[in-house]
Coordinates of C-alpha atoms and ligand atoms in Angstrom, one line a residue:
X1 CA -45.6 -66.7 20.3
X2 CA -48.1 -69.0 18.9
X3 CA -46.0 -71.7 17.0
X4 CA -46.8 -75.0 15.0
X5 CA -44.3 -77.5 15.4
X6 CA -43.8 -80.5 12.7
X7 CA -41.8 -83.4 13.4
X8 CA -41.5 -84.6 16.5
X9 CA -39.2 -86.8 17.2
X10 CA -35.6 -87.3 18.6
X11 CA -34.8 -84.0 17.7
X12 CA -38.2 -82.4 17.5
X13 CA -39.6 -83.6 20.8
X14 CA -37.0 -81.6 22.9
X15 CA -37.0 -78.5 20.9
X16 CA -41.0 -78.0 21.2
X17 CA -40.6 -78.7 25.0
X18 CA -38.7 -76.4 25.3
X19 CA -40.1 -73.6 23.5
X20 CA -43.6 -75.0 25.6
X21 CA -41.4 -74.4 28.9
X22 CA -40.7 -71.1 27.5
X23 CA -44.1 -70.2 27.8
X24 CA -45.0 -70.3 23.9
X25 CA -48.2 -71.6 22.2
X26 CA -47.0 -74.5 20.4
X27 CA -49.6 -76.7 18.4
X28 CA -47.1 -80.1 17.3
X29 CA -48.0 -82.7 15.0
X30 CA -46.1 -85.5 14.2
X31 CA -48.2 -89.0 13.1
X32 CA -46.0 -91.5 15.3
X33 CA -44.4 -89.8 17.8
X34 CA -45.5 -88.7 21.5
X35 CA -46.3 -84.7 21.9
X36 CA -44.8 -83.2 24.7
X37 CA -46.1 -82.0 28.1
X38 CA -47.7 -79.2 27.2
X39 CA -48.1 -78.7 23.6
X40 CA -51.2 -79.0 22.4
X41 CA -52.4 -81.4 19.5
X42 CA -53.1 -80.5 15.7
X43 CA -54.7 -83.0 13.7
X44 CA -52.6 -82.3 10.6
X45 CA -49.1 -80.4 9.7
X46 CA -52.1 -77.9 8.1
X47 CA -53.8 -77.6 11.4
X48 CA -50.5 -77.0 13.3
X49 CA -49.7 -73.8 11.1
X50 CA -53.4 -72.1 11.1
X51 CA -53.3 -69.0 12.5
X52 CA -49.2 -69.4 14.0
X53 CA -46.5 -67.0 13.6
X54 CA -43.6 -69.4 13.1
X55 CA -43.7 -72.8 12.2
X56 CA -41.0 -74.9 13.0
X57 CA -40.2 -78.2 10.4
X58 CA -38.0 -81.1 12.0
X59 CA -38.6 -84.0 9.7
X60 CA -36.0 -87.0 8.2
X61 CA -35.4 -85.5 4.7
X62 CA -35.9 -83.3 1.9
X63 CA -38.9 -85.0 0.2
X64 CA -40.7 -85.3 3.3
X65 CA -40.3 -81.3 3.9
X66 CA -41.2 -80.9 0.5
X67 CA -44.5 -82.7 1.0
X68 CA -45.1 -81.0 4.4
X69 CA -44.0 -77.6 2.8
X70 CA -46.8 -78.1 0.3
X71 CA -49.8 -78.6 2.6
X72 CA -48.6 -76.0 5.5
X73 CA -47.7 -73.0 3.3
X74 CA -51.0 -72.6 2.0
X75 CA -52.5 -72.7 5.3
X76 CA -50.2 -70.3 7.2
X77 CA -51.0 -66.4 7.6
X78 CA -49.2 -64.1 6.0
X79 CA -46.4 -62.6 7.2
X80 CA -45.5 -65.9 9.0
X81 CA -42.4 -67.3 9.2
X82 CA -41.4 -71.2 7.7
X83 CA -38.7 -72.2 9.7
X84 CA -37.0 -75.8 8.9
X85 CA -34.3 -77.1 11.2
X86 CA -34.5 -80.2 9.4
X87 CA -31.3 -81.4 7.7
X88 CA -31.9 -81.7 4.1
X89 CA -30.9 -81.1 1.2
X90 CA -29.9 -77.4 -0.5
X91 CA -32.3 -77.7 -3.4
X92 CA -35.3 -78.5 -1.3
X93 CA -34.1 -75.5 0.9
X94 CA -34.0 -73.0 -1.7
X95 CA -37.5 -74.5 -3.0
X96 CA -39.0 -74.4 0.0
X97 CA -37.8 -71.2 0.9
X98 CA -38.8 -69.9 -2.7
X99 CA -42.6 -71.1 -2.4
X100 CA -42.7 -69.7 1.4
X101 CA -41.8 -67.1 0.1
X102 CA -43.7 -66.4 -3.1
X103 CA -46.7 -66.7 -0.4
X104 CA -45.6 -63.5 1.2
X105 CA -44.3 -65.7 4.2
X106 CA -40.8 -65.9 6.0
X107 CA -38.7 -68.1 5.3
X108 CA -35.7 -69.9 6.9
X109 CA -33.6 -72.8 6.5
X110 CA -31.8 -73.5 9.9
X111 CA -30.6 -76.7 10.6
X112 CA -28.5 -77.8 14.0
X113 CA -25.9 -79.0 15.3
X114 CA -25.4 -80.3 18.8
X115 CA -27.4 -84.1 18.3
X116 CA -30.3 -85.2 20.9
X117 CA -28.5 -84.2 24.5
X118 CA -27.9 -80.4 23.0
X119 CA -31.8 -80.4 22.2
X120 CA -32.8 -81.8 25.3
X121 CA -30.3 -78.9 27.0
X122 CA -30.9 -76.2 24.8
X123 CA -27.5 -75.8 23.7
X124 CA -27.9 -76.1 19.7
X125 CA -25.8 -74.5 17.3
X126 CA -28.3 -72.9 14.5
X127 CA -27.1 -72.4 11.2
X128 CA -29.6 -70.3 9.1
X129 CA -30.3 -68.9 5.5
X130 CA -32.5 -66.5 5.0
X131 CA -33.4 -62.5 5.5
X132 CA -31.8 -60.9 8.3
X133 CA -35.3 -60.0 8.9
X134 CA -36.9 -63.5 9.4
X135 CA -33.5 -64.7 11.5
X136 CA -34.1 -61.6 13.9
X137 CA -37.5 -62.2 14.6
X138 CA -36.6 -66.0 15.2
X139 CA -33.8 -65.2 18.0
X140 CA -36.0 -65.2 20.8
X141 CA -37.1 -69.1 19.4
X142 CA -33.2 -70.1 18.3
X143 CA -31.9 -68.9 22.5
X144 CA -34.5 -70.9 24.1
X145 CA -33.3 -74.2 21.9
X146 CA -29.9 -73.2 21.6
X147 CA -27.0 -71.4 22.7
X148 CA -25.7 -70.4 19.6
X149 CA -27.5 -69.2 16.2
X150 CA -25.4 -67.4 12.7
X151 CA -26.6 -66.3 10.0
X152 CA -24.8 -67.9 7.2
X153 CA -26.7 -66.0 3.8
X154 CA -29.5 -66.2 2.3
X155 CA -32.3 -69.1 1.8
X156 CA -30.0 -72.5 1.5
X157 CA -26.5 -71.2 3.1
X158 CA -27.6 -73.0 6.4
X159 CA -27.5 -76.6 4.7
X160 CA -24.7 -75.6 3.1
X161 CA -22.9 -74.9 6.5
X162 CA -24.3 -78.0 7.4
X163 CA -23.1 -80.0 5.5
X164 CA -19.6 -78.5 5.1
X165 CA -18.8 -78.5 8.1
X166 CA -20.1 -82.3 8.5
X167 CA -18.1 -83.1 5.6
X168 CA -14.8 -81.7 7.7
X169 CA -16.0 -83.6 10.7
X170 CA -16.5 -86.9 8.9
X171 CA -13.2 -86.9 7.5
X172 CA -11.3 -85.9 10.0
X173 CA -12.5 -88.3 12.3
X174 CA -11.5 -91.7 9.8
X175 CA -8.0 -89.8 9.6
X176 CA -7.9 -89.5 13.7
X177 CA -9.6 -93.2 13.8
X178 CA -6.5 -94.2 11.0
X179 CA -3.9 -92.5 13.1
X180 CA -4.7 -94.1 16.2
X181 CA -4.9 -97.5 14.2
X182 CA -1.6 -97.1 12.9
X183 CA -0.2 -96.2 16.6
X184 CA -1.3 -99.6 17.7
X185 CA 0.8 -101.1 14.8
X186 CA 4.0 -99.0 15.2
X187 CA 3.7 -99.9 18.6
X188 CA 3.1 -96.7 19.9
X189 CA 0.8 -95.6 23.0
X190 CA -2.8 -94.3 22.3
X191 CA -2.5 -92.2 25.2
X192 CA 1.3 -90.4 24.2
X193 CA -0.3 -90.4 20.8
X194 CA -3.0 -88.0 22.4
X195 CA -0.7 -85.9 24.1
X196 CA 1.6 -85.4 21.2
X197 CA -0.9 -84.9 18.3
X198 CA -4.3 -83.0 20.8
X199 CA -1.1 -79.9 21.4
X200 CA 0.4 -80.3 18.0
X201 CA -0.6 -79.4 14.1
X202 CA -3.2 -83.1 13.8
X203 CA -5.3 -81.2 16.6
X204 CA -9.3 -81.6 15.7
X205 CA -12.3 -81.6 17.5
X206 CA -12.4 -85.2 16.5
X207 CA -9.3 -85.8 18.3
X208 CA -9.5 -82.9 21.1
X209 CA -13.3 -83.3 22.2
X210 CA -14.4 -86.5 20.9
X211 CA -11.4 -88.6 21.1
X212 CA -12.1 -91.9 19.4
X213 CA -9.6 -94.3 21.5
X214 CA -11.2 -95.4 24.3
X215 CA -9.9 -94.0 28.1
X216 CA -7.9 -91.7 26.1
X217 CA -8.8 -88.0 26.1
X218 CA -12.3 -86.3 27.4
X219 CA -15.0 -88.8 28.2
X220 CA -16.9 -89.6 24.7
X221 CA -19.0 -92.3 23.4
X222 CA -15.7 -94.8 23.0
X223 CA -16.1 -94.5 26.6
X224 CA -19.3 -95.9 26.5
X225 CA -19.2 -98.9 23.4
X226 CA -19.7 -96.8 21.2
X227 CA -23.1 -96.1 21.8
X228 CA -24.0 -92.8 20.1
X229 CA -23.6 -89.9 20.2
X230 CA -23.9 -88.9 16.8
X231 CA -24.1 -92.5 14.8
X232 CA -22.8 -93.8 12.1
X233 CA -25.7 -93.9 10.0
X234 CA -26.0 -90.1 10.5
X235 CA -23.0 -89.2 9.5
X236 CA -23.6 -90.9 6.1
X237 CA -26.8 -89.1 5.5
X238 CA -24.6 -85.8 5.8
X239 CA -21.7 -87.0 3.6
X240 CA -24.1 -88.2 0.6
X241 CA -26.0 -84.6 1.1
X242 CA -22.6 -82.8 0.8
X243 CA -21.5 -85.3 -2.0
X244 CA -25.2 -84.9 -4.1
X245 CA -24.2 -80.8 -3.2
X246 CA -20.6 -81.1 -4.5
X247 CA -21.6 -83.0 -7.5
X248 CA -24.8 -80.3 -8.6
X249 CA -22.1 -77.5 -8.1
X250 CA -19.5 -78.9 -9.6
X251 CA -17.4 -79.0 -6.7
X252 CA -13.8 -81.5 -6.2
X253 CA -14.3 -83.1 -2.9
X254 CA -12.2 -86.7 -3.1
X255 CA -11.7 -86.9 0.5
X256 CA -15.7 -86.0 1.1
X257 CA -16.2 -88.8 -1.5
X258 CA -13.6 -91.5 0.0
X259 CA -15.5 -90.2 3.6
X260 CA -19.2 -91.0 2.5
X261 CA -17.9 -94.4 0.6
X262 CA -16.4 -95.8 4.0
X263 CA -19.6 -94.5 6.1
X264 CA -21.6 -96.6 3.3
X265 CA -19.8 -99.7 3.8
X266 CA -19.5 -99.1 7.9
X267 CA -23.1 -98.7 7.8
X268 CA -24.5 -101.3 5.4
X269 CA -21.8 -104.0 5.5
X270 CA -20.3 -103.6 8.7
X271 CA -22.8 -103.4 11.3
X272 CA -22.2 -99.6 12.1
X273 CA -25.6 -99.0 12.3
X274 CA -26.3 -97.4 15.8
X275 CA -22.9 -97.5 16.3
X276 CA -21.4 -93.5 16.8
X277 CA -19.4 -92.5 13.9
X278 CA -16.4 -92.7 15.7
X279 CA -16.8 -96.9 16.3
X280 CA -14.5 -96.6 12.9
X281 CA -11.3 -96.8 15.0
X282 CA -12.2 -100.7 16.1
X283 CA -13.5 -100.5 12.2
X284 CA -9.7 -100.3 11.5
X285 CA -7.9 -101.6 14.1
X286 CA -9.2 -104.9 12.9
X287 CA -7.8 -104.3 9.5
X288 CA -4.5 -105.1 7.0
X289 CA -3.4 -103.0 4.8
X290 CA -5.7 -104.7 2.2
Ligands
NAD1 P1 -36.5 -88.7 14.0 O1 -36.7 -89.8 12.9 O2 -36.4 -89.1 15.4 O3 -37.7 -87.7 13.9 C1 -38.4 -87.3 12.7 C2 -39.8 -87.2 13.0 O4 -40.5 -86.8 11.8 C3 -40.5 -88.6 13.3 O5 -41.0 -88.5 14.6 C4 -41.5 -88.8 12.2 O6 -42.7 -89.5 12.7 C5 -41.8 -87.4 11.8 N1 -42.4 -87.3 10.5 C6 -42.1 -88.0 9.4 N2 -43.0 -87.6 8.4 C7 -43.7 -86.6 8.9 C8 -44.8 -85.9 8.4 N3 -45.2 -86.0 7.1 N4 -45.4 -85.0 9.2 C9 -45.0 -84.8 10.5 N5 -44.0 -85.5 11.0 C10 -43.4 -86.4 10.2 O7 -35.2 -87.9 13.5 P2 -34.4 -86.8 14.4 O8 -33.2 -87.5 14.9 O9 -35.3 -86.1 15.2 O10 -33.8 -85.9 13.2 C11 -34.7 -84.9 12.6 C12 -33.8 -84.1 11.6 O11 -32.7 -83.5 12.4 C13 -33.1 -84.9 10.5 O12 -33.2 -84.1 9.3 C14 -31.7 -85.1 11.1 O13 -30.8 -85.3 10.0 C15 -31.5 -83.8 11.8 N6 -30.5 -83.9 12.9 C16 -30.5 -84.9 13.7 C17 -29.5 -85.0 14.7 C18 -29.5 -86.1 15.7 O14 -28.5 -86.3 16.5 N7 -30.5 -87.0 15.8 C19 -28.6 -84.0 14.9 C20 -28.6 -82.9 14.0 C21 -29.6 -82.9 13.0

């Protein structure tokens, strides 16, 4: 396929190489960073989506895809397909998707989980809203960047997967973080903690894959300081998207809003930045009951 491919950075950069190593025409632009092998360069987000069948979005937030939406639409052939893996948030989806659209294009929103190592690998998880149309003619693209891609509804259910499930993940990791800190106070061992809880009814994939104490459980970025992962910073992006989401829908989500409130003050007060999310266990290990 002949693709244009916007945003390329941590996340971008991988995915286009692959899809290059796949043997796929990909024009990338991205004004800072480096194109990969391969690819070849457009001189604009416009120029990168002349003449392509897909074009693939993997930029920082919703504004920014609004504003890249805006000049590459226009410029795209009809029948295309706008695909944004971006994570952003569900009202720029849906407008997005609605002007793609109204343009007699394609249109997708399917953003990913599985962080920087599952783009390099090609072992994403793809989330996507849109026709069942548009998401089949993307599942050659989706299996060559990922090993997993579901159809969640129409234009916007991918964010909304997205950030759901983030919104599980970030709370469930402060109560496994919590739980571990209140071991060490009761006096009882990390590692018997683990065995007990990992078998029993507090099982998580916080807890069960991504263990946050340290030598305890699979290997996982306590292993390695803390050094992310999926960091901190991150996280809170995905929490205040689920919390601006749960407010415009009128949704109760206390533990979603107590989540992104500690991910605020990890990040902006307490030096979490490029720390992985899960450095809130020595977060609260330090702490009283306060
Ligand atoms: P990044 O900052 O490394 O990359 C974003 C790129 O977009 C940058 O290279 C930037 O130069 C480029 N960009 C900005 N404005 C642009 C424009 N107008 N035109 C073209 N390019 C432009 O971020 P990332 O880590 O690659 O994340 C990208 C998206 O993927 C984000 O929405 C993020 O939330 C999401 N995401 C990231 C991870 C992760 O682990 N990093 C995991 C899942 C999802």
């Amino acid at each position: 396929m002949k693709i244009g491919f916007i945003g390329l950075g941590n996340m971008g950069g991988p995915m286009a190489a692959r899809l290059v190593g796949a043997g796929h025409e990909l024009w990338g632009f991205d004004p800072a960073a480096p194109l990969p092998e391969g690819a070849r360069r457009a001189e604009s987000a416009g120029a990168a989506a002349v003449g392509a069948e897909v074009v693939i979005t993997m930029l920082p937030n919703g504004a920014i895809l609004r504003a890249v939406a805006d000049e590459v639409i226009p410029a795209m052939r009809p029948g295309a397909i706008f695909c944004d893996c971006s994570t952003v948030d569900v009202e720029s989806a849906r407008m997005v998707a609605a002007a793609a659209t109204a343009a007699g294009l394609g249109a997708l929103d399917a953003p990913v989980s599985g962080g920087i190592a599952g783009a390099a690998a090609g072992t994403l998880t793809f989330m996507a809203g849109g026709e069942t149309a548009d998401f089949a003619a993307l599942q050659p693209l989706f299996a060559v960047m990922g090993q997993k891609s579901v159809r969640c509804g129409t234009a916007g259910a991918g964010q909304a997967a997205k950030i759901c499930n983030n919104m599980i993940l970030g709370v469930t990791m402060i109560a496994t973080c919590e739980a571990f800190a209140l071991a060490d106070k009761l006096g009882l061992d990390r590692a018997r903690l683990f065995d007990v809880a990992s078998t029993s009814s507090g099982s998580s994939w916080s807890l069960n894959a991504y263990c946050p104490a340290p030598g305890v459980g699979p290997r996982s970025p306590a292993d390695n300081n803390y050094s992310p992962g999926f960091a901190a910073e991150l996280m809170l992006k995905d929490l205040l998207l689920s919390q601006e989401a749960a407010a415009a829908a009128d949704a109760d989500t206390p533990m979603g809003q107590l989540a992104a409130g500690l991910y605020r003050q990890f990040v902006e007060e307490e030096n979490g930045r490029g720390r992985d999310f899960s450095a809130m266990l020595p977060r609260f290990e330090k702490r009283g009951r306060a």
